[in-house]
Coordinates of C-alpha atoms and ligand atoms in Angstrom, one line a residue:
X1 CA -127.9 -38.2 50.5
X2 CA -124.7 -36.6 49.1
X3 CA -125.9 -36.0 45.6
X4 CA -123.7 -33.9 43.3
X5 CA -124.5 -31.4 40.6
X6 CA -125.6 -33.2 37.4
X7 CA -125.0 -32.0 33.9
X8 CA -128.3 -33.2 32.6
X9 CA -131.2 -32.3 34.7
X10 CA -133.8 -35.0 35.1
X11 CA -137.3 -34.0 34.0
X12 CA -139.2 -32.0 36.6
X13 CA -142.5 -30.3 36.3
X14 CA -144.9 -28.6 38.5
X15 CA -148.6 -27.8 38.1
X16 CA -148.5 -24.1 38.8
X17 CA -152.1 -23.5 37.9
X18 CA -153.2 -26.0 40.6
X19 CA -150.7 -24.5 43.1
X20 CA -152.4 -21.1 42.9
X21 CA -155.2 -20.6 45.4
X22 CA -158.7 -20.3 43.8
X23 CA -159.1 -16.8 45.3
X24 CA -156.8 -15.4 42.7
X25 CA -158.5 -13.3 39.9
X26 CA -158.5 -14.4 36.3
X27 CA -156.1 -11.6 35.2
X28 CA -153.8 -12.3 38.1
X29 CA -153.8 -16.0 37.2
X30 CA -152.9 -15.2 33.6
X31 CA -150.1 -13.0 34.7
X32 CA -148.8 -15.6 37.1
X33 CA -149.0 -18.2 34.3
X34 CA -147.0 -16.0 32.0
X35 CA -144.3 -15.5 34.6
X36 CA -144.2 -19.2 35.3
X37 CA -143.8 -20.0 31.7
X38 CA -140.9 -17.7 31.4
X39 CA -139.0 -18.8 34.5
X40 CA -139.9 -22.4 35.2
X41 CA -137.4 -23.8 32.8
X42 CA -134.5 -22.2 34.7
X43 CA -136.1 -23.2 38.0
X44 CA -136.6 -26.8 37.0
X45 CA -133.1 -27.0 35.5
X46 CA -131.4 -25.7 38.7
X47 CA -133.5 -27.7 41.1
X48 CA -133.1 -30.8 39.0
X49 CA -129.4 -30.5 39.1
X50 CA -129.3 -29.9 42.8
X51 CA -132.0 -32.3 44.1
X52 CA -133.4 -34.2 41.1
X53 CA -131.8 -37.5 42.2
X54 CA -133.5 -37.5 45.6
X55 CA -136.5 -39.6 46.0
X56 CA -139.8 -37.7 45.8
X57 CA -138.3 -34.7 44.0
X58 CA -141.5 -33.9 42.1
X59 CA -143.8 -34.1 45.1
X60 CA -141.3 -31.9 47.0
X61 CA -141.5 -29.4 44.1
X62 CA -145.3 -29.5 44.1
X63 CA -145.4 -28.8 47.8
X64 CA -142.9 -25.9 47.4
X65 CA -144.9 -24.4 44.5
X66 CA -148.2 -24.6 46.5
X67 CA -146.5 -22.6 49.3
X68 CA -145.0 -20.2 46.8
X69 CA -148.4 -19.9 45.1
X70 CA -150.1 -19.0 48.4
X71 CA -147.5 -16.4 49.1
X72 CA -147.8 -15.0 45.7
X73 CA -151.6 -14.7 46.1
X74 CA -151.1 -13.0 49.4
X75 CA -148.9 -10.3 48.0
X76 CA -150.4 -6.8 48.7
X77 CA -151.8 -4.8 45.8
X78 CA -149.1 -2.0 46.1
X79 CA -146.4 -4.6 45.8
X80 CA -148.1 -6.3 42.8
X81 CA -148.1 -2.9 41.2
X82 CA -144.4 -2.5 41.9
X83 CA -143.8 -6.0 40.4
X84 CA -145.5 -5.0 37.2
X85 CA -143.7 -1.7 36.9
X86 CA -140.3 -3.3 37.5
X87 CA -141.0 -6.0 35.0
X88 CA -141.4 -3.2 32.5
X89 CA -138.2 -1.6 33.5
X90 CA -135.9 -4.3 34.9
X91 CA -132.8 -2.0 35.0
X92 CA -134.5 0.7 37.1
X93 CA -131.7 0.5 39.8
X94 CA -128.9 1.1 37.2
X95 CA -129.7 4.8 36.7
X96 CA -127.1 7.4 37.8
X97 CA -129.5 8.9 40.4
X98 CA -129.5 5.6 42.4
X99 CA -127.7 6.3 45.7
X100 CA -127.7 3.9 48.6
X101 CA -127.3 4.3 52.4
X102 CA -126.4 1.6 54.9
X103 CA -126.9 1.7 58.6
X104 CA -128.0 -0.2 61.7
X105 CA -131.6 0.7 62.6
X106 CA -130.8 1.3 66.2
X107 CA -127.7 3.5 65.5
X108 CA -129.6 5.5 62.9
X109 CA -133.0 5.9 64.4
X110 CA -133.3 3.9 67.6
X111 CA -136.1 1.8 66.3
X112 CA -137.8 1.1 62.9
X113 CA -140.2 4.0 63.7
X114 CA -137.2 6.2 64.4
X115 CA -135.8 5.2 61.0
X116 CA -139.1 6.2 59.4
X117 CA -138.7 9.6 61.1
X118 CA -135.4 10.0 59.3
X119 CA -136.8 9.5 55.8
X120 CA -136.6 13.2 55.1
X121 CA -132.9 13.2 56.0
X122 CA -132.3 10.4 53.5
X123 CA -134.3 12.3 50.9
X124 CA -132.1 15.4 51.5
X125 CA -129.1 13.3 50.7
X126 CA -130.7 12.0 47.5
X127 CA -130.9 8.4 48.8
X128 CA -133.0 5.9 46.8
X129 CA -132.1 2.6 48.5
X130 CA -131.7 1.9 52.2
X131 CA -129.9 -1.1 53.5
X132 CA -130.8 -1.6 57.1
X133 CA -128.5 -4.1 58.8
X134 CA -130.1 -7.1 60.4
X135 CA -133.4 -6.2 62.2
X136 CA -135.0 -9.6 62.5
X137 CA -135.3 -11.3 65.9
X138 CA -131.7 -12.1 66.8
X139 CA -130.2 -14.6 69.2
X140 CA -130.4 -13.5 72.8
X141 CA -126.9 -12.6 74.0
X142 CA -124.1 -12.3 71.5
X143 CA -125.5 -12.3 68.0
X144 CA -122.8 -10.9 65.6
X145 CA -124.7 -7.6 65.2
X146 CA -127.9 -9.4 64.4
X147 CA -126.3 -11.9 61.9
X148 CA -127.4 -14.8 64.2
X149 CA -131.1 -14.8 63.3
X150 CA -133.5 -16.5 65.7
X151 CA -136.6 -15.9 63.7
X152 CA -137.2 -14.9 60.1
X153 CA -140.8 -14.1 60.8
X154 CA -140.4 -11.5 63.6
X155 CA -138.7 -8.1 63.9
X156 CA -136.2 -7.8 66.8
X157 CA -138.5 -6.7 69.6
X158 CA -136.2 -3.9 70.7
X159 CA -136.5 -2.4 67.2
X160 CA -140.3 -2.8 66.7
X161 CA -142.9 -5.1 65.3
X162 CA -143.8 -6.5 61.9
X163 CA -146.4 -3.8 61.6
X164 CA -143.7 -1.2 62.1
X165 CA -141.6 -2.9 59.4
X166 CA -144.5 -2.8 56.9
X167 CA -145.2 0.8 57.7
X168 CA -141.5 1.7 57.3
X169 CA -141.5 0.0 53.9
X170 CA -144.6 1.8 52.8
X171 CA -143.1 5.2 54.0
X172 CA -139.9 4.5 52.2
X173 CA -141.6 3.4 49.0
X174 CA -143.7 6.6 49.1
X175 CA -140.4 8.5 49.1
X176 CA -138.9 6.5 46.3
X177 CA -136.6 4.6 48.6
X178 CA -136.3 0.8 48.3
X179 CA -135.6 -1.1 51.5
X180 CA -132.8 -3.7 51.4
X181 CA -132.7 -6.3 54.2
X182 CA -130.2 -9.0 55.0
X183 CA -131.3 -12.5 54.3
X184 CA -128.9 -14.4 56.5
X185 CA -129.2 -17.6 54.6
X186 CA -125.9 -19.4 55.3
X187 CA -126.7 -20.0 59.0
X188 CA -129.1 -19.6 61.8
X189 CA -128.7 -18.8 65.5
X190 CA -128.3 -21.8 67.8
X191 CA -131.6 -20.7 69.4
X192 CA -133.5 -20.6 66.1
X193 CA -136.3 -23.2 66.3
X194 CA -134.5 -25.3 63.6
X195 CA -131.4 -25.5 65.7
X196 CA -133.3 -26.1 68.9
X197 CA -135.4 -28.8 67.4
X198 CA -132.3 -30.5 66.0
X199 CA -130.6 -30.4 69.4
X200 CA -133.7 -31.8 70.9
X201 CA -133.5 -34.8 68.6
X202 CA -135.8 -34.0 65.7
X203 CA -134.2 -36.0 62.9
X204 CA -135.7 -33.9 60.1
X205 CA -134.3 -30.7 61.6
X206 CA -131.0 -32.3 62.3
X207 CA -130.6 -32.7 58.6
X208 CA -130.9 -28.9 58.3
X209 CA -127.3 -28.8 59.6
X210 CA -123.9 -30.4 58.9
X211 CA -122.8 -32.5 61.8
X212 CA -119.5 -34.3 61.8
X213 CA -119.2 -37.3 64.1
X214 CA -115.6 -37.1 65.2
X215 CA -112.6 -34.9 65.8
X216 CA -110.8 -36.8 63.0
X217 CA -113.6 -35.7 60.5
X218 CA -113.2 -32.2 61.7
X219 CA -109.4 -32.2 61.2
X220 CA -109.8 -33.6 57.7
X221 CA -112.2 -30.9 56.7
X222 CA -110.2 -28.1 58.4
X223 CA -107.2 -29.1 56.4
X224 CA -108.6 -27.4 53.3
X225 CA -110.8 -24.7 54.9
X226 CA -110.0 -21.0 55.6
X227 CA -111.0 -19.3 58.8
X228 CA -113.1 -16.2 58.7
X229 CA -112.4 -15.1 62.2
X230 CA -109.2 -16.9 63.3
X231 CA -108.9 -14.9 66.5
X232 CA -112.5 -14.0 67.4
X233 CA -114.0 -17.4 66.5
X234 CA -111.2 -19.9 65.5
X235 CA -112.1 -23.0 63.5
X236 CA -115.1 -24.0 61.4
X237 CA -116.7 -26.5 63.7
X238 CA -118.2 -26.4 67.2
X239 CA -118.7 -29.4 69.4
X240 CA -122.3 -29.5 70.5
X241 CA -123.0 -32.4 72.9
X242 CA -126.7 -32.3 72.3
X243 CA -126.0 -32.9 68.6
X244 CA -123.6 -35.7 69.4
X245 CA -120.9 -34.2 67.2
X246 CA -119.4 -31.2 65.6
X247 CA -121.7 -28.7 64.0
X248 CA -120.3 -26.7 61.0
X249 CA -120.0 -23.1 62.2
X250 CA -118.1 -21.0 59.6
X251 CA -118.5 -17.8 61.6
X252 CA -119.3 -17.7 65.4
X253 CA -119.9 -21.0 67.2
X254 CA -123.5 -19.9 67.8
X255 CA -124.1 -19.5 64.0
X256 CA -125.0 -22.9 62.7
X257 CA -124.4 -23.4 58.9
X258 CA -127.4 -24.7 57.0
X259 CA -127.2 -27.8 54.9
X260 CA -128.3 -26.8 51.4
X261 CA -128.0 -30.4 50.2
X262 CA -131.3 -30.8 52.0
X263 CA -134.0 -29.4 49.7
X264 CA -136.2 -28.6 52.7
X265 CA -133.5 -26.0 53.7
X266 CA -133.8 -24.4 50.3
X267 CA -137.6 -24.4 50.5
X268 CA -137.7 -23.0 54.0
X269 CA -135.4 -20.2 53.2
X270 CA -137.2 -19.4 50.0
X271 CA -140.5 -19.1 51.9
X272 CA -138.9 -16.9 54.5
X273 CA -137.7 -14.6 51.7
X274 CA -141.1 -14.4 50.0
X275 CA -142.8 -13.7 53.3
X276 CA -140.5 -10.8 54.0
X277 CA -140.9 -9.6 50.4
X278 CA -144.7 -9.4 51.1
X279 CA -144.0 -7.1 54.0
X280 CA -142.4 -4.7 51.5
X281 CA -138.7 -5.5 51.4
X282 CA -137.5 -4.9 47.9
X283 CA -133.9 -6.0 48.0
X284 CA -132.3 -9.0 49.8
X285 CA -128.7 -8.9 50.7
X286 CA -127.7 -12.6 50.5
X287 CA -125.4 -12.7 53.4
X288 CA -122.2 -14.8 53.1
X289 CA -123.5 -16.4 49.9
X290 CA -120.1 -17.7 48.8
X291 CA -120.1 -20.2 51.7
X292 CA -123.5 -21.7 51.1
X293 CA -122.4 -25.1 49.7
X294 CA -119.9 -27.4 51.3
X295 CA -117.7 -30.0 49.7
X296 CA -115.1 -31.9 51.5
X297 CA -111.6 -31.3 50.2
X298 CA -112.2 -27.7 49.1
X299 CA -112.3 -24.3 50.7
X300 CA -116.1 -24.4 50.5
X301 CA -116.4 -21.0 48.8
X302 CA -118.0 -20.3 45.4
X303 CA -118.9 -23.9 44.8
X304 CA -120.8 -24.4 41.5
X305 CA -123.9 -25.4 43.5
X306 CA -124.0 -21.9 45.1
X307 CA -124.8 -20.6 41.6
X308 CA -127.5 -23.3 41.1
X309 CA -129.2 -22.3 44.3
X310 CA -129.1 -18.7 43.2
X311 CA -130.5 -19.6 39.8
X312 CA -133.4 -21.4 41.5
X313 CA -134.0 -18.5 43.9
X314 CA -134.0 -15.9 41.1
X315 CA -136.4 -17.9 39.1
X316 CA -138.8 -18.3 42.0
X317 CA -138.6 -14.6 42.8
X318 CA -139.2 -13.8 39.1
X319 CA -142.4 -15.9 39.3
X320 CA -143.7 -14.9 42.7
X321 CA -142.4 -11.4 43.5
X322 CA -140.7 -10.0 40.4
X323 CA -140.2 -6.6 41.8
X324 CA -137.6 -7.9 44.3
X325 CA -133.8 -7.8 43.7
X326 CA -131.2 -10.2 45.0
X327 CA -127.8 -8.9 46.0
X328 CA -124.8 -11.1 46.5
X329 CA -122.6 -10.5 49.5
X330 CA -119.6 -12.4 48.2
X331 CA -116.4 -11.0 49.4
X332 CA -114.1 -12.9 47.0
X333 CA -111.4 -12.2 44.5
X334 CA -112.3 -10.2 41.4
X335 CA -112.3 -13.3 39.1
X336 CA -115.0 -15.0 41.3
X337 CA -117.3 -11.9 41.4
X338 CA -119.0 -11.8 38.0
X339 CA -120.4 -15.4 38.4
X340 CA -122.8 -14.0 41.0
X341 CA -124.7 -12.2 38.2
X342 CA -125.5 -15.6 36.6
X343 CA -124.4 -17.3 33.5
X344 CA -125.8 -18.8 30.3
X345 CA -128.2 -20.9 32.3
X346 CA -129.9 -17.8 33.6
X347 CA -129.4 -14.6 35.6
X348 CA -129.0 -14.8 39.4
X349 CA -128.3 -11.7 41.5
X350 CA -129.0 -8.3 40.1
X351 CA -126.5 -6.7 42.5
X352 CA -123.1 -7.8 43.8
X353 CA -120.7 -6.0 46.0
X354 CA -117.5 -4.9 44.2
X355 CA -115.4 -5.9 47.2
X356 CA -112.0 -5.8 45.4
X357 CA -112.6 -2.4 43.9
X358 CA -113.4 -1.1 47.5
X359 CA -110.2 -2.7 48.9
X360 CA -108.0 -1.6 46.0
X361 CA -109.2 2.0 46.4
X362 CA -107.8 2.0 50.0
X363 CA -104.7 0.1 49.0
X364 CA -104.0 2.7 46.3
X365 CA -104.0 5.4 49.0
X366 CA -101.6 3.3 51.1
X367 CA -99.3 2.6 48.2
X368 CA -99.7 6.1 46.6
X369 CA -100.0 4.1 43.4
X370 CA -103.1 3.1 41.5
X371 CA -101.6 -0.2 40.1
X372 CA -103.9 -2.5 42.2
X373 CA -107.0 -0.4 41.2
X374 CA -106.0 -0.5 37.5
X375 CA -105.6 -4.3 37.7
X376 CA -109.0 -4.8 39.4
X377 CA -110.7 -2.5 36.9
X378 CA -109.0 -4.3 34.0
X379 CA -110.3 -7.6 35.4
X380 CA -113.8 -6.4 35.8
X381 CA -116.0 -7.4 32.8
X382 CA -118.9 -5.4 31.4
X383 CA -122.1 -5.9 33.3
X384 CA -124.8 -8.2 32.0
X385 CA -128.2 -6.5 31.3
X386 CA -130.2 -5.3 34.3
X387 CA -127.5 -6.0 36.8
X388 CA -125.1 -3.6 38.6
X389 CA -122.2 -3.6 40.9
X390 CA -122.7 -2.3 44.4
X391 CA -119.9 0.2 44.9
X392 CA -118.9 1.3 48.4
X393 CA -116.1 2.6 50.5
X394 CA -116.8 1.2 54.0
X395 CA -119.4 -1.0 55.6
X396 CA -120.0 -2.6 59.0
X397 CA -117.4 -5.3 58.2
X398 CA -113.6 -5.3 58.0
X399 CA -111.6 -4.7 54.9
X400 CA -110.0 -8.1 54.3
X401 CA -106.9 -7.6 52.2
X402 CA -106.6 -11.3 51.1
X403 CA -109.1 -10.8 48.3
X404 CA -106.6 -8.7 46.5
X405 CA -103.9 -11.4 46.4
X406 CA -104.3 -12.3 42.7
X407 CA -103.7 -8.6 41.8
X408 CA -101.1 -8.0 44.5
X409 CA -99.1 -11.0 43.5
X410 CA -97.5 -11.5 47.0
X411 CA -98.7 -11.4 50.6
X412 CA -96.0 -9.1 51.9
X413 CA -97.4 -6.3 49.7
X414 CA -100.8 -6.7 51.3
X415 CA -99.2 -7.0 54.8
X416 CA -97.6 -3.6 54.2
X417 CA -101.0 -2.1 53.3
X418 CA -102.6 -3.6 56.4
X419 CA -99.8 -2.2 58.6
X420 CA -100.1 1.2 57.0
X421 CA -103.8 1.4 58.0
X422 CA -103.0 0.8 61.6
X423 CA -101.0 4.0 61.5
X424 CA -97.7 2.2 61.7
X425 CA -94.5 4.4 61.3
X426 CA -96.5 7.6 61.8
X427 CA -98.9 7.0 58.9
X428 CA -102.1 9.1 59.0
X429 CA -104.7 6.3 59.3
X430 CA -106.4 5.5 62.5
X431 CA -107.5 2.0 61.6
X432 CA -107.7 -1.0 64.0
X433 CA -106.1 -4.3 63.0
X434 CA -108.4 -7.4 62.7
X435 CA -107.4 -11.0 62.7
X436 CA -103.7 -12.1 62.5
X437 CA -102.5 -13.2 59.1
X438 CA -99.9 -16.0 58.7
X439 CA -97.1 -13.4 58.6
X440 CA -98.2 -11.8 61.8
X441 CA -99.5 -8.7 60.0
X442 CA -103.3 -8.1 60.4
X443 CA -105.3 -9.9 57.7
X444 CA -107.8 -7.1 57.8
X445 CA -108.5 -3.6 58.8
X446 CA -111.3 -1.9 60.7
X447 CA -112.2 1.7 61.1
X448 CA -114.6 4.3 59.8
X449 CA -113.6 5.8 56.5
X450 CA -112.8 9.1 58.1
X451 CA -110.4 7.4 60.4
X452 CA -108.7 5.5 57.6
X453 CA -108.4 8.7 55.5
X454 CA -106.9 10.4 58.5
X455 CA -109.6 12.9 59.5
X456 CA -108.8 13.8 63.0
X457 CA -110.1 17.1 64.6
X458 CA -106.8 17.3 66.6
X459 CA -104.8 17.7 63.4
X460 CA -103.9 21.0 61.7
X461 CA -106.4 22.3 59.2
X462 CA -104.1 21.7 56.2
X463 CA -103.6 18.1 57.3
X464 CA -107.3 17.8 57.7
X465 CA -107.9 19.1 54.2
X466 CA -105.8 16.3 52.8
X467 CA -107.7 13.8 54.8
X468 CA -111.0 15.1 53.5
X469 CA -109.7 15.0 50.0
X470 CA -108.6 11.4 50.4
X471 CA -112.1 10.4 51.6
X472 CA -113.7 12.2 48.7
X473 CA -111.3 10.4 46.4
X474 CA -112.4 7.0 47.4
X475 CA -116.1 8.0 47.4
X476 CA -115.6 9.7 44.0
X477 CA -114.4 6.4 42.6
X478 CA -117.4 4.6 44.1
X479 CA -119.7 7.2 42.5
X480 CA -118.0 7.3 39.1
X481 CA -117.1 3.7 38.5
X482 CA -120.5 2.3 37.3
X483 CA -122.7 0.8 39.9
X484 CA -125.0 1.6 42.8
X485 CA -122.9 3.5 45.3
X486 CA -123.8 3.1 48.9
X487 CA -122.8 5.5 51.7
X488 CA -122.1 4.0 55.1
X489 CA -123.9 5.8 57.9
X490 CA -121.7 8.6 59.3
X491 CA -119.4 8.9 56.3
X492 CA -121.5 11.7 55.0
X493 CA -120.7 13.6 58.2
X494 CA -117.0 12.5 58.4
X495 CA -117.8 10.6 61.6
X496 CA -114.8 8.8 63.1
X497 CA -114.3 5.6 65.0
X498 CA -116.7 4.8 67.8
X499 CA -115.1 6.4 70.8
X500 CA -116.8 3.9 73.1
X501 CA -115.0 1.0 71.4
X502 CA -112.5 -0.7 73.6
X503 CA -110.4 -3.4 72.0
X504 CA -109.3 -4.8 75.3
X505 CA -111.1 -8.1 75.6
X506 CA -112.8 -7.7 72.3
X507 CA -111.2 -9.5 69.4
X508 CA -114.1 -8.4 67.1
X509 CA -112.7 -5.0 66.3
X510 CA -115.4 -4.5 63.6
X511 CA -117.4 -2.8 66.4
X512 CA -115.1 0.2 66.0
X513 CA -117.0 1.2 62.8
X514 CA -120.5 0.8 64.3
X515 CA -121.0 4.1 66.2
X516 CA -124.4 5.7 66.9
X517 CA -125.4 8.6 64.7
X518 CA -123.6 11.7 66.0
X519 CA -126.5 14.2 66.5
X520 CA -124.2 17.2 66.9
X521 CA -122.5 16.5 63.5
X522 CA -126.0 16.0 62.0
X523 CA -126.9 19.5 63.3
X524 CA -123.7 20.9 61.7
X525 CA -124.3 19.6 58.3
X526 CA -125.1 22.9 56.7
X527 CA -122.1 24.6 58.2
X528 CA -119.2 24.5 55.8
X529 CA -116.9 25.6 58.6
X530 CA -117.2 22.1 60.1
X531 CA -115.9 18.7 58.9
X532 CA -119.4 17.4 59.0
X533 CA -120.7 20.3 56.8
X534 CA -117.9 20.0 54.3
X535 CA -118.2 16.3 53.9
X536 CA -122.0 16.4 53.8
X537 CA -122.1 19.1 51.1
X538 CA -119.3 17.7 49.1
X539 CA -120.8 14.2 49.0
X540 CA -124.3 15.5 48.3
X541 CA -122.9 17.8 45.6
X542 CA -121.0 14.9 44.0
X543 CA -124.1 12.7 44.1
X544 CA -126.2 15.4 42.5
X545 CA -123.7 15.9 39.7
X546 CA -123.6 12.2 39.2
X547 CA -127.4 12.0 39.0
X548 CA -127.4 14.4 36.1
X549 CA -124.8 12.4 34.0
X550 CA -126.1 9.5 31.9
X551 CA -122.5 8.5 31.4
X552 CA -122.4 7.4 35.0
X553 CA -125.2 4.9 34.8
X554 CA -124.1 1.4 35.6
X555 CA -124.0 0.2 32.0
X556 CA -122.3 3.1 30.3
X557 CA -119.0 1.7 29.0
X558 CA -115.8 2.2 31.0
X559 CA -112.3 2.4 29.5
X560 CA -109.1 2.6 31.4
X561 CA -106.8 5.3 30.1
X562 CA -103.1 4.7 30.2
X563 CA -101.2 7.3 32.3
X564 CA -97.5 7.6 32.7
X565 CA -97.8 8.7 36.4
X566 CA -98.3 5.5 38.5
X567 CA -100.3 7.4 41.1
X568 CA -102.9 8.4 38.6
X569 CA -106.0 6.5 37.8
X570 CA -107.9 7.6 34.7
X571 CA -110.9 6.1 33.0
X572 CA -113.5 7.2 30.6
X573 CA -117.2 6.6 31.0
X574 CA -119.3 6.8 27.8
X575 CA -117.8 9.0 25.1
X576 CA -117.5 12.2 27.1
X577 CA -116.9 11.7 30.8
X578 CA -113.4 11.4 32.3
X579 CA -112.4 10.4 35.8
X580 CA -108.9 11.3 36.7
X581 CA -107.5 10.8 40.3
X582 CA -104.2 11.3 42.0
X583 CA -103.7 8.7 44.7
X584 CA -100.5 10.3 46.0
X585 CA -99.5 13.1 48.3
X586 CA -97.5 14.9 45.6
X587 CA -98.6 16.8 42.5
X588 CA -99.3 14.5 39.5
X589 CA -98.7 15.5 36.0
X590 CA -101.1 14.5 33.2
X591 CA -99.8 14.9 29.8
X592 CA -102.2 16.4 27.2
X593 CA -102.3 13.3 25.0
X594 CA -103.3 11.0 27.8
X595 CA -106.5 12.8 28.5
X596 CA -107.1 14.3 25.1
X597 CA -106.7 17.8 26.4
X598 CA -105.1 20.8 24.6
X599 CA -102.4 21.1 27.2
X600 CA -100.8 19.2 30.1
X601 CA -102.5 19.5 33.4
X602 CA -101.5 19.2 37.1
X603 CA -103.4 17.3 39.6
X604 CA -103.1 18.4 43.3
X605 CA -102.2 15.8 45.9
X606 CA -105.1 13.4 46.7
X607 CA -107.3 15.1 44.2
X608 CA -109.6 14.1 41.5
X609 CA -111.2 15.6 38.5
X610 CA -114.5 14.8 36.9
X611 CA -114.3 16.1 33.4
X612 CA -116.8 16.3 30.6
X613 CA -115.9 16.8 26.9
X614 CA -118.0 19.4 25.3
X615 CA -117.8 20.9 21.8
X616 CA -116.3 24.4 22.1
X617 CA -118.5 27.2 21.1
X618 CA -116.1 28.4 18.5
X619 CA -116.3 25.1 16.7
X620 CA -112.6 24.2 17.3
X621 CA -113.3 20.7 18.6
X622 CA -113.9 19.5 22.2
X623 CA -113.0 21.3 25.4
X624 CA -112.9 19.7 28.8
X625 CA -115.3 21.1 31.4
X626 CA -114.5 20.5 35.0
X627 CA -117.5 19.3 37.1
X628 CA -115.8 19.4 40.5
X629 CA -117.1 22.8 41.7
X630 CA -120.0 21.1 43.4
X631 CA -117.7 19.5 46.0
X632 CA -114.3 21.1 46.0
X633 CA -112.9 21.1 49.6
X634 CA -109.6 22.9 48.9
Ligands
GLC701 C1 -121.5 -11.3 56.6 C2 -121.8 -10.1 57.4 C3 -120.9 -10.1 58.7 C4 -121.3 -11.4 59.4 C5 -121.1 -12.6 58.6 C6 -121.8 -13.8 59.2 O1 -120.2 -11.3 56.1 O2 -121.6 -8.9 56.7 O3 -121.1 -9.0 59.5 O4 -120.4 -11.5 60.5 O5 -121.8 -12.4 57.3 O6 -123.2 -13.7 59.1

C-alpha cells in the first residue's frame, strides 16, 4: 500500500471520448478533446507517479474520468462561457484592478442571501474577488470556524441552501466578482460520512484515514512532527476507540486527516471540487495544502507528493472546468512557497498566499527596520506566467512568526516581535498571544490589523494618526508588491478586536479577529472625521490609484533599491513606479541618488510614498510625481 513517488511514470491512459456522456454536442466534444490532449500528459504523469504501482490503476483512472466527464457535461452554459473566456486570457486575475475581500458569510451578511445584498458595497470598494470563509455544512458543535466539513455537497443550513449559493455566484459574476471558497482537503469532520463509515467498520472508508495501531507508533511519528495548535489542540493524533487506534489529526481532534496514498481519496476530493465549481465557485482555496502527504520520519509538510497531487488536480481542472483557479494556502517559509505554482512538470496553483511577506511587514513595524522585509523580497523569485501572489495584511488566522526563521536567523528575534505585538512594555499594539513557543514567548499573534497597528479610539488624535499611517503602510505594501491584494473584512473600516472575545477558557485566540461587521462604522464610511471614514476612503483611494497603474500588475518586474536608512524599504515596479516606505517612528532620510531624485527627501514617521517617474515638461529629464494624495491621512 505504501507506494512512493516514482521517477519514471508507468504508462497510463484513459479513453476520454468514451468517458464523455453521449448528450454532449459535437463542438463541446471537440473542445473537450482539445483540452484533454493538452493536459492529459501532465495528469497521467502525476497520477502515475502517485498511484501507478497500485493494482487496477488504469481502471481506477477510467472510472475517475467517467465521473469527471459527467461533471464536465453538466457544467452550466454560463460557466462554459467563462471557461472559454479565461482560456483566452489565462492571466486575467493578474491585472492591477484585481482587489480581493475576505470574510465569514455570517459576519458579513448573516446568510448567503445577506452576502448577495452586500454586493453593491463590495463594488463600491472596487472588489473583484470575494473569499467567503467556509460555508459548507460543518460539524455540529465545535467546528474550527467551519474548517471541519461534514458535507461537501451541502451549504451549512444556517447560511442557506445550494440554490442560494448558485444565486450568489451568479449575482457576483454579474458584478465582475469571482467567488473563492475553501476546499478543506486535508481533513474532514469526524461526523462526515467518510469518518462515520470508517468508525462503523467500513474497511474501504477506513483507508480514507491514517490510523496508527499503538501509542508507540504515535510517539515515533510525533518525534519529527510539529504541532499546529500546541495549546488549543496538542499532538497530531487522537485515540478513537471505534477505529481501534490513533487517527491522524494535525489540527483539532475532530478534524481527521485524509490519506492521499489512497487514490479514492484523491478522486472523491476532485469530484467534490468539480461539483462545487459547477455551482459557480471560481477559485478554490486549498486549505492547509502543505500537510496533505505524510511520510514517517519527516515533518510532513511540503512533501514532493503534495506537488504531484496539485499537478494532477490542476490538469483535471484544466480539462473539465478551465475557468477555475487553485489557490495554495501554504503557510511556510519563503523558500518553500514558489513550488506551489508548479515546476517544469507542469503548473499547479495559480495563486499562493505570500505569508512571509505578510509576517515580515508586521515584523518591520515592530523592529522599526525593514531588514526582514528586504530579505523576504530578495528571496521571492519572479512569478511564472499566469500566476500571482495573494498579498494580504490580516486574515482569520494567527500570524505565526516561525515562518520567518530563515530570514530572522534566530528565534529570540522573533520572540521579541511576538512580545511586542502583545503590547509588552507599553508598546502600541493590542494583539493577543497565540500558542506558547519553546522559549515561552507566544509563537503567534492574533488581533485585527487595527489593533496591531495601535488604532484605539481612547488614544489621542495624533497617536491615532500614527496608527492609521501604520495600517496604511502594511496595506500599501500589499497593494504595491505585485499580486492580488485581499482586504480582510473590517480592515477597510479600521475595525478593532472583537469586543465579545474572552480569552478566559478559550485557547483559540484566533476568534478575536472574527468580529461581526460593525454597522455603525459602515454607516460612517463617508465621514472623514471618523476612523472608519478615513480608513475606508484611504484604502479605496489607494486601490483606485493602483488600478490605474500597469506597473502594479502582478507580473511587472520588481527591483529592491538599496537604501542607507535601515527603516526604509524601497523598490521599483516596472521602469517608472517607486514604492518607498518608512517603517519607523522617526523621520527617515532618502538621499537623492538612492531614489534617482534631484534632491534628498524626508519621509515622515510610518509613512510611504508611491512615486511615478514622468518626463518633465521642460525636457530636463524625469521628475517624480507623488501619487499619495488619494489616501493621505496626515
Ligand atoms: C487553515 C485555516 C485555519 C484552520 C486550518 C485547519 O489553516 O485557515 O483556520 O484552522 O486550516 O483547517
